[in-house]
């Protein structure tokens, strides 16, 4: 049984499917998805459908929230934020994938999925979180919005508190070779960012969806197969 983590799919359904195939993901594996399922890419609905269907078919799928997932909730409840989400976050592509003009027309099962997302998972000596942990608070594992937005936090890591545990996260897109380097240093640094910037395919070194089989210390990379030109205005 393998344990595999993937993050920041961002509506890149074709890339997600290809990566699952590349890892030969099976029912006796465990899949951990670290948020930002939606926005920017053209297939947000298909990504959510695939995850929901895999769970209903008995696959072991464990999901946590990303900032884009919670932003979609905010856009639904806060009209003043909707325009920012739609035009700046990639919400336009998400709504187009559902074929709706109002978030109120998105079926309830998708909202139930997003509302049910936790912020962290801890298993087998690994802590999984979307963006990072705030080590300036007494308990870095206490659910907090910072977990969805943090950047540049490695210098704050309290290794005494962390012990032998390691942190897997995403949120900040990395170049492929930087992710590979982080894996080489994982035993020492205790942290790895596996966001290959799938939606950022026009940026050198990025444009990959990454899977980390942390039960075998193995990385898989899938080059972006999705048309993200709409988000980038190309």
PDB file of C-alpha atoms in Angstrom:
ATOM      1  CA  UNK A   1       0.000   0.000   0.000  1.00  0.00           C
ATOM      2  CA  UNK A   2       1.434   3.326  -1.112  1.00  0.00           C
ATOM      3  CA  UNK A   3       0.698   6.789   0.233  1.00  0.00           C
ATOM      4  CA  UNK A   4       0.703   9.446  -2.477  1.00  0.00           C
ATOM      5  CA  UNK A   5       0.298  13.223  -2.155  1.00  0.00           C
ATOM      6  CA  UNK A   6      -0.736  15.653  -4.915  1.00  0.00           C
ATOM      7  CA  UNK A   7      -1.439  19.369  -4.592  1.00  0.00           C
ATOM      8  CA  UNK A   8      -2.621  22.408  -6.549  1.00  0.00           C
ATOM      9  CA  UNK A   9      -4.454  20.689  -9.402  1.00  0.00           C
ATOM     10  CA  UNK A  10      -6.133  24.010 -10.264  1.00  0.00           C
ATOM     11  CA  UNK A  11      -8.692  22.637 -12.672  1.00  0.00           C
ATOM     12  CA  UNK A  12      -6.104  20.778 -14.754  1.00  0.00           C
ATOM     13  CA  UNK A  13      -8.204  17.657 -15.190  1.00  0.00           C
ATOM     14  CA  UNK A  14      -6.283  16.089 -18.075  1.00  0.00           C
ATOM     15  CA  UNK A  15      -3.015  16.454 -16.191  1.00  0.00           C
ATOM     16  CA  UNK A  16      -4.592  14.979 -13.050  1.00  0.00           C
ATOM     17  CA  UNK A  17      -5.884  11.952 -14.942  1.00  0.00           C
ATOM     18  CA  UNK A  18      -2.528  11.415 -16.637  1.00  0.00           C
ATOM     19  CA  UNK A  19      -0.693  11.674 -13.315  1.00  0.00           C
ATOM     20  CA  UNK A  20      -2.981   9.108 -11.699  1.00  0.00           C
ATOM     21  CA  UNK A  21      -2.224   6.802 -14.620  1.00  0.00           C
ATOM     22  CA  UNK A  22       1.506   7.482 -14.329  1.00  0.00           C
ATOM     23  CA  UNK A  23       1.498   6.524 -10.644  1.00  0.00           C
ATOM     24  CA  UNK A  24      -0.693   3.467 -11.372  1.00  0.00           C
ATOM     25  CA  UNK A  25      -2.929   4.580  -8.492  1.00  0.00           C
ATOM     26  CA  UNK A  26      -5.001   1.634  -7.223  1.00  0.00           C
ATOM     27  CA  UNK A  27      -7.612   0.852  -4.575  1.00  0.00           C
ATOM     28  CA  UNK A  28      -5.018  -0.413  -2.126  1.00  0.00           C
ATOM     29  CA  UNK A  29      -3.194   2.944  -2.251  1.00  0.00           C
ATOM     30  CA  UNK A  30      -3.971   6.074  -0.258  1.00  0.00           C
ATOM     31  CA  UNK A  31      -4.219   9.413  -2.073  1.00  0.00           C
ATOM     32  CA  UNK A  32      -3.788  12.715  -0.246  1.00  0.00           C
ATOM     33  CA  UNK A  33      -4.891  15.843  -2.098  1.00  0.00           C
ATOM     34  CA  UNK A  34      -3.634  19.074  -0.574  1.00  0.00           C
ATOM     35  CA  UNK A  35      -6.110  21.630  -1.844  1.00  0.00           C
ATOM     36  CA  UNK A  36      -6.608  24.136  -4.667  1.00  0.00           C
ATOM     37  CA  UNK A  37      -8.650  21.752  -6.762  1.00  0.00           C
ATOM     38  CA  UNK A  38     -10.240  24.587  -8.715  1.00  0.00           C
ATOM     39  CA  UNK A  39      -9.651  27.860 -10.612  1.00  0.00           C
ATOM     40  CA  UNK A  40      -7.348  28.824 -13.491  1.00  0.00           C
ATOM     41  CA  UNK A  41      -7.463  25.534 -15.410  1.00  0.00           C
ATOM     42  CA  UNK A  42     -10.473  24.667 -17.607  1.00  0.00           C
ATOM     43  CA  UNK A  43     -11.634  21.508 -15.811  1.00  0.00           C
ATOM     44  CA  UNK A  44     -12.494  22.391 -12.210  1.00  0.00           C
ATOM     45  CA  UNK A  45     -15.845  20.584 -12.302  1.00  0.00           C
ATOM     46  CA  UNK A  46     -14.257  17.490 -13.837  1.00  0.00           C
ATOM     47  CA  UNK A  47     -11.550  17.477 -11.154  1.00  0.00           C
ATOM     48  CA  UNK A  48     -14.144  17.635  -8.372  1.00  0.00           C
ATOM     49  CA  UNK A  49     -16.295  15.009 -10.080  1.00  0.00           C
ATOM     50  CA  UNK A  50     -13.317  12.682 -10.401  1.00  0.00           C
ATOM     51  CA  UNK A  51     -12.422  13.031  -6.723  1.00  0.00           C
ATOM     52  CA  UNK A  52     -16.017  12.594  -5.545  1.00  0.00           C
ATOM     53  CA  UNK A  53     -16.496   9.568  -7.810  1.00  0.00           C
ATOM     54  CA  UNK A  54     -13.249   7.928  -6.698  1.00  0.00           C
ATOM     55  CA  UNK A  55     -14.380   8.258  -3.087  1.00  0.00           C
ATOM     56  CA  UNK A  56     -17.796   6.785  -3.893  1.00  0.00           C
ATOM     57  CA  UNK A  57     -16.102   3.864  -5.678  1.00  0.00           C
ATOM     58  CA  UNK A  58     -14.205   2.962  -2.529  1.00  0.00           C
ATOM     59  CA  UNK A  59     -10.824   4.496  -3.294  1.00  0.00           C
ATOM     60  CA  UNK A  60      -8.976   5.886  -0.285  1.00  0.00           C
ATOM     61  CA  UNK A  61      -8.995   9.629  -1.000  1.00  0.00           C
ATOM     62  CA  UNK A  62      -8.142  12.170   1.701  1.00  0.00           C
ATOM     63  CA  UNK A  63      -8.500  15.875   0.955  1.00  0.00           C
ATOM     64  CA  UNK A  64      -7.603  19.127   2.669  1.00  0.00           C
ATOM     65  CA  UNK A  65      -8.471  22.705   1.756  1.00  0.00           C
ATOM     66  CA  UNK A  66      -6.504  25.226  -0.237  1.00  0.00           C
ATOM     67  CA  UNK A  67      -6.978  28.975  -0.347  1.00  0.00           C
ATOM     68  CA  UNK A  68      -8.753  28.803  -3.714  1.00  0.00           C
ATOM     69  CA  UNK A  69     -11.298  26.317  -2.392  1.00  0.00           C
ATOM     70  CA  UNK A  70     -12.199  28.543   0.544  1.00  0.00           C
ATOM     71  CA  UNK A  71     -12.126  31.627  -1.701  1.00  0.00           C
ATOM     72  CA  UNK A  72     -14.891  30.063  -3.769  1.00  0.00           C
ATOM     73  CA  UNK A  73     -16.963  29.785  -0.585  1.00  0.00           C
ATOM     74  CA  UNK A  74     -16.246  33.443   0.186  1.00  0.00           C
ATOM     75  CA  UNK A  75     -17.218  34.471  -3.342  1.00  0.00           C
ATOM     76  CA  UNK A  76     -20.583  32.775  -2.848  1.00  0.00           C
ATOM     77  CA  UNK A  77     -21.358  34.462   0.460  1.00  0.00           C
ATOM     78  CA  UNK A  78     -19.645  37.843  -0.012  1.00  0.00           C
ATOM     79  CA  UNK A  79     -20.794  39.767  -3.117  1.00  0.00           C
ATOM     80  CA  UNK A  80     -18.012  42.328  -2.634  1.00  0.00           C
ATOM     81  CA  UNK A  81     -15.390  39.595  -3.115  1.00  0.00           C
ATOM     82  CA  UNK A  82     -17.005  37.885  -6.085  1.00  0.00           C
ATOM     83  CA  UNK A  83     -15.522  40.170  -8.749  1.00  0.00           C
ATOM     84  CA  UNK A  84     -12.011  39.732  -7.361  1.00  0.00           C
ATOM     85  CA  UNK A  85     -12.389  35.943  -7.298  1.00  0.00           C
ATOM     86  CA  UNK A  86     -13.954  35.800 -10.763  1.00  0.00           C
ATOM     87  CA  UNK A  87     -11.460  38.084 -12.510  1.00  0.00           C
ATOM     88  CA  UNK A  88      -8.286  37.613 -10.492  1.00  0.00           C
ATOM     89  CA  UNK A  89      -8.303  34.166  -8.904  1.00  0.00           C
ATOM     90  CA  UNK A  90      -9.360  32.144 -11.920  1.00  0.00           C
ATOM     91  CA  UNK A  91     -12.975  31.889 -10.820  1.00  0.00           C
ATOM     92  CA  UNK A  92     -14.114  32.663 -14.354  1.00  0.00           C
ATOM     93  CA  UNK A  93     -12.661  29.362 -15.544  1.00  0.00           C
ATOM     94  CA  UNK A  94     -14.292  27.528 -12.636  1.00  0.00           C
ATOM     95  CA  UNK A  95     -17.746  28.903 -13.417  1.00  0.00           C
ATOM     96  CA  UNK A  96     -17.298  28.158 -17.113  1.00  0.00           C
ATOM     97  CA  UNK A  97     -16.454  24.549 -16.247  1.00  0.00           C
ATOM     98  CA  UNK A  98     -19.811  24.279 -14.464  1.00  0.00           C
ATOM     99  CA  UNK A  99     -21.634  26.112 -17.249  1.00  0.00           C
ATOM    100  CA  UNK A 100     -23.236  28.560 -14.814  1.00  0.00           C
ATOM    101  CA  UNK A 101     -23.479  32.328 -14.458  1.00  0.00           C
ATOM    102  CA  UNK A 102     -24.153  32.267 -10.737  1.00  0.00           C
ATOM    103  CA  UNK A 103     -22.455  30.302  -7.971  1.00  0.00           C
ATOM    104  CA  UNK A 104     -25.938  29.618  -6.612  1.00  0.00           C
ATOM    105  CA  UNK A 105     -26.495  27.305  -9.587  1.00  0.00           C
ATOM    106  CA  UNK A 106     -23.631  24.980  -8.642  1.00  0.00           C
ATOM    107  CA  UNK A 107     -25.169  21.825  -7.093  1.00  0.00           C
ATOM    108  CA  UNK A 108     -24.997  21.326  -3.358  1.00  0.00           C
ATOM    109  CA  UNK A 109     -22.740  18.263  -3.439  1.00  0.00           C
ATOM    110  CA  UNK A 110     -19.816  20.424  -4.538  1.00  0.00           C
ATOM    111  CA  UNK A 111     -20.350  22.881  -1.694  1.00  0.00           C
ATOM    112  CA  UNK A 112     -20.657  19.966   0.721  1.00  0.00           C
ATOM    113  CA  UNK A 113     -17.310  18.669  -0.507  1.00  0.00           C
ATOM    114  CA  UNK A 114     -15.562  22.017  -0.033  1.00  0.00           C
ATOM    115  CA  UNK A 115     -17.225  22.710   3.320  1.00  0.00           C
ATOM    116  CA  UNK A 116     -16.089  19.295   4.552  1.00  0.00           C
ATOM    117  CA  UNK A 117     -12.391  19.883   3.903  1.00  0.00           C
ATOM    118  CA  UNK A 118     -10.009  19.849   6.852  1.00  0.00           C
ATOM    119  CA  UNK A 119      -6.853  21.979   6.994  1.00  0.00           C
ATOM    120  CA  UNK A 120      -4.250  19.383   7.932  1.00  0.00           C
ATOM    121  CA  UNK A 121      -3.619  15.656   7.876  1.00  0.00           C
ATOM    122  CA  UNK A 122      -0.989  13.921   9.985  1.00  0.00           C
ATOM    123  CA  UNK A 123      -0.036  10.315   9.253  1.00  0.00           C
ATOM    124  CA  UNK A 124       3.046   8.114   9.510  1.00  0.00           C
ATOM    125  CA  UNK A 125       5.323  10.934  10.596  1.00  0.00           C
ATOM    126  CA  UNK A 126       4.150  13.341   7.879  1.00  0.00           C
ATOM    127  CA  UNK A 127       2.145  16.527   8.309  1.00  0.00           C
ATOM    128  CA  UNK A 128       0.263  17.636   5.206  1.00  0.00           C
ATOM    129  CA  UNK A 129      -1.001  21.189   4.810  1.00  0.00           C
ATOM    130  CA  UNK A 130      -1.793  23.367   1.818  1.00  0.00           C
ATOM    131  CA  UNK A 131       0.562  26.315   2.305  1.00  0.00           C
ATOM    132  CA  UNK A 132       2.439  25.955   5.584  1.00  0.00           C
ATOM    133  CA  UNK A 133       2.427  26.046   9.362  1.00  0.00           C
ATOM    134  CA  UNK A 134       2.665  29.133  11.544  1.00  0.00           C
ATOM    135  CA  UNK A 135       5.378  28.421  14.091  1.00  0.00           C
ATOM    136  CA  UNK A 136       4.755  31.716  15.878  1.00  0.00           C
ATOM    137  CA  UNK A 137       1.722  30.259  17.642  1.00  0.00           C
ATOM    138  CA  UNK A 138       1.673  27.788  20.526  1.00  0.00           C
ATOM    139  CA  UNK A 139       0.182  24.954  18.473  1.00  0.00           C
ATOM    140  CA  UNK A 140       1.090  25.158  14.759  1.00  0.00           C
ATOM    141  CA  UNK A 141      -1.445  22.396  14.012  1.00  0.00           C
ATOM    142  CA  UNK A 142      -4.416  24.357  15.324  1.00  0.00           C
ATOM    143  CA  UNK A 143      -6.637  25.139  12.303  1.00  0.00           C
ATOM    144  CA  UNK A 144      -5.935  28.659  11.099  1.00  0.00           C
ATOM    145  CA  UNK A 145      -6.401  30.572   7.851  1.00  0.00           C
ATOM    146  CA  UNK A 146      -2.616  31.052   7.696  1.00  0.00           C
ATOM    147  CA  UNK A 147      -2.345  27.383   6.746  1.00  0.00           C
ATOM    148  CA  UNK A 148      -3.852  28.285   3.371  1.00  0.00           C
ATOM    149  CA  UNK A 149      -1.770  31.385   2.601  1.00  0.00           C
ATOM    150  CA  UNK A 150       1.679  31.236   4.223  1.00  0.00           C
ATOM    151  CA  UNK A 151       4.827  31.778   2.189  1.00  0.00           C
ATOM    152  CA  UNK A 152       8.488  32.122   3.165  1.00  0.00           C
ATOM    153  CA  UNK A 153       8.006  30.360   6.506  1.00  0.00           C
ATOM    154  CA  UNK A 154      10.866  27.836   6.518  1.00  0.00           C
ATOM    155  CA  UNK A 155      13.056  30.078   8.655  1.00  0.00           C
ATOM    156  CA  UNK A 156      10.462  29.909  11.435  1.00  0.00           C
ATOM    157  CA  UNK A 157      10.352  26.112  11.686  1.00  0.00           C
ATOM    158  CA  UNK A 158      10.794  24.920  15.270  1.00  0.00           C
ATOM    159  CA  UNK A 159      12.587  21.651  14.795  1.00  0.00           C
ATOM    160  CA  UNK A 160      12.255  20.758  18.472  1.00  0.00           C
ATOM    161  CA  UNK A 161       8.486  20.831  18.127  1.00  0.00           C
ATOM    162  CA  UNK A 162       8.582  19.088  14.745  1.00  0.00           C
ATOM    163  CA  UNK A 163      10.840  16.264  15.917  1.00  0.00           C
ATOM    164  CA  UNK A 164      11.225  13.552  13.287  1.00  0.00           C
ATOM    165  CA  UNK A 165       8.063  14.558  11.457  1.00  0.00           C
ATOM    166  CA  UNK A 166       8.187  15.979   7.945  1.00  0.00           C
ATOM    167  CA  UNK A 167       5.920  18.526   6.266  1.00  0.00           C
ATOM    168  CA  UNK A 168       4.452  18.121   2.777  1.00  0.00           C
ATOM    169  CA  UNK A 169       2.790  21.195   1.301  1.00  0.00           C
ATOM    170  CA  UNK A 170       2.044  23.161  -1.851  1.00  0.00           C
ATOM    171  CA  UNK A 171       0.676  26.656  -2.609  1.00  0.00           C
ATOM    172  CA  UNK A 172       3.978  28.181  -3.759  1.00  0.00           C
ATOM    173  CA  UNK A 173       4.789  26.952  -7.295  1.00  0.00           C
ATOM    174  CA  UNK A 174       8.262  25.463  -7.609  1.00  0.00           C
ATOM    175  CA  UNK A 175      10.444  24.510 -10.525  1.00  0.00           C
ATOM    176  CA  UNK A 176      10.758  20.789 -11.133  1.00  0.00           C
ATOM    177  CA  UNK A 177      14.442  20.615 -10.222  1.00  0.00           C
ATOM    178  CA  UNK A 178      13.807  22.519  -6.984  1.00  0.00           C
ATOM    179  CA  UNK A 179      11.243  19.919  -5.914  1.00  0.00           C
ATOM    180  CA  UNK A 180      13.740  17.165  -6.716  1.00  0.00           C
ATOM    181  CA  UNK A 181      16.378  18.994  -4.660  1.00  0.00           C
ATOM    182  CA  UNK A 182      13.989  19.338  -1.723  1.00  0.00           C
ATOM    183  CA  UNK A 183      13.459  15.577  -1.790  1.00  0.00           C
ATOM    184  CA  UNK A 184      17.222  15.061  -1.587  1.00  0.00           C
ATOM    185  CA  UNK A 185      17.303  17.276   1.522  1.00  0.00           C
ATOM    186  CA  UNK A 186      14.080  16.025   3.090  1.00  0.00           C
ATOM    187  CA  UNK A 187      15.724  14.059   5.892  1.00  0.00           C
ATOM    188  CA  UNK A 188      17.624  17.188   6.955  1.00  0.00           C
ATOM    189  CA  UNK A 189      15.196  20.015   6.191  1.00  0.00           C
ATOM    190  CA  UNK A 190      11.986  18.100   7.075  1.00  0.00           C
ATOM    191  CA  UNK A 191       9.897  19.934   4.473  1.00  0.00           C
ATOM    192  CA  UNK A 192       9.006  19.554   0.799  1.00  0.00           C
ATOM    193  CA  UNK A 193       6.878  21.734  -1.478  1.00  0.00           C
ATOM    194  CA  UNK A 194       5.361  19.573  -4.222  1.00  0.00           C
ATOM    195  CA  UNK A 195       3.532  22.312  -6.145  1.00  0.00           C
ATOM    196  CA  UNK A 196       5.015  22.127  -9.641  1.00  0.00           C
ATOM    197  CA  UNK A 197       2.909  25.043 -10.874  1.00  0.00           C
ATOM    198  CA  UNK A 198       0.825  22.999 -13.291  1.00  0.00           C
ATOM    199  CA  UNK A 199      -1.214  26.027 -14.374  1.00  0.00           C
ATOM    200  CA  UNK A 200       2.019  28.045 -14.867  1.00  0.00           C
ATOM    201  CA  UNK A 201       3.088  26.125 -17.975  1.00  0.00           C
ATOM    202  CA  UNK A 202       4.348  29.293 -19.645  1.00  0.00           C
ATOM    203  CA  UNK A 203       6.950  29.809 -16.894  1.00  0.00           C
ATOM    204  CA  UNK A 204      10.333  28.144 -17.329  1.00  0.00           C
ATOM    205  CA  UNK A 205      10.790  25.055 -15.164  1.00  0.00           C
ATOM    206  CA  UNK A 206       7.144  24.980 -14.091  1.00  0.00           C
ATOM    207  CA  UNK A 207       3.992  23.578 -15.642  1.00  0.00           C
ATOM    208  CA  UNK A 208       4.059  20.211 -13.872  1.00  0.00           C
ATOM    209  CA  UNK A 209       1.599  18.355 -11.682  1.00  0.00           C
ATOM    210  CA  UNK A 210       3.623  16.457  -9.115  1.00  0.00           C
ATOM    211  CA  UNK A 211       2.836  13.343  -7.074  1.00  0.00           C
ATOM    212  CA  UNK A 212       4.953  12.389  -4.079  1.00  0.00           C
ATOM    213  CA  UNK A 213       4.825   8.740  -3.038  1.00  0.00           C
ATOM    214  CA  UNK A 214       6.047   9.407   0.487  1.00  0.00           C
ATOM    215  CA  UNK A 215       5.909   5.746   1.430  1.00  0.00           C
ATOM    216  CA  UNK A 216       8.720   5.143  -1.084  1.00  0.00           C
ATOM    217  CA  UNK A 217      10.311   8.611  -1.344  1.00  0.00           C
ATOM    218  CA  UNK A 218       9.490   8.792  -5.040  1.00  0.00           C
ATOM    219  CA  UNK A 219       8.373  11.743  -7.155  1.00  0.00           C
ATOM    220  CA  UNK A 220       6.252  11.613 -10.303  1.00  0.00           C
ATOM    221  CA  UNK A 221       5.879  14.558 -12.674  1.00  0.00           C
ATOM    222  CA  UNK A 222       3.225  15.097 -15.319  1.00  0.00           C
ATOM    223  CA  UNK A 223       3.681  17.959 -17.767  1.00  0.00           C
ATOM    224  CA  UNK A 224       0.551  20.098 -18.032  1.00  0.00           C
ATOM    225  CA  UNK A 225      -1.801  18.768 -20.710  1.00  0.00           C
ATOM    226  CA  UNK A 226      -4.536  21.346 -20.178  1.00  0.00           C
ATOM    227  CA  UNK A 227      -5.273  24.529 -22.088  1.00  0.00           C
ATOM    228  CA  UNK A 228      -4.704  27.255 -19.495  1.00  0.00           C
ATOM    229  CA  UNK A 229      -4.485  30.043 -22.076  1.00  0.00           C
ATOM    230  CA  UNK A 230      -7.838  31.452 -20.957  1.00  0.00           C
ATOM    231  CA  UNK A 231      -6.506  32.251 -17.498  1.00  0.00           C
ATOM    232  CA  UNK A 232      -3.323  33.800 -18.877  1.00  0.00           C
ATOM    233  CA  UNK A 233      -5.185  35.790 -21.541  1.00  0.00           C
ATOM    234  CA  UNK A 234      -3.397  34.095 -24.437  1.00  0.00           C
TER     235      UNK A 234
END
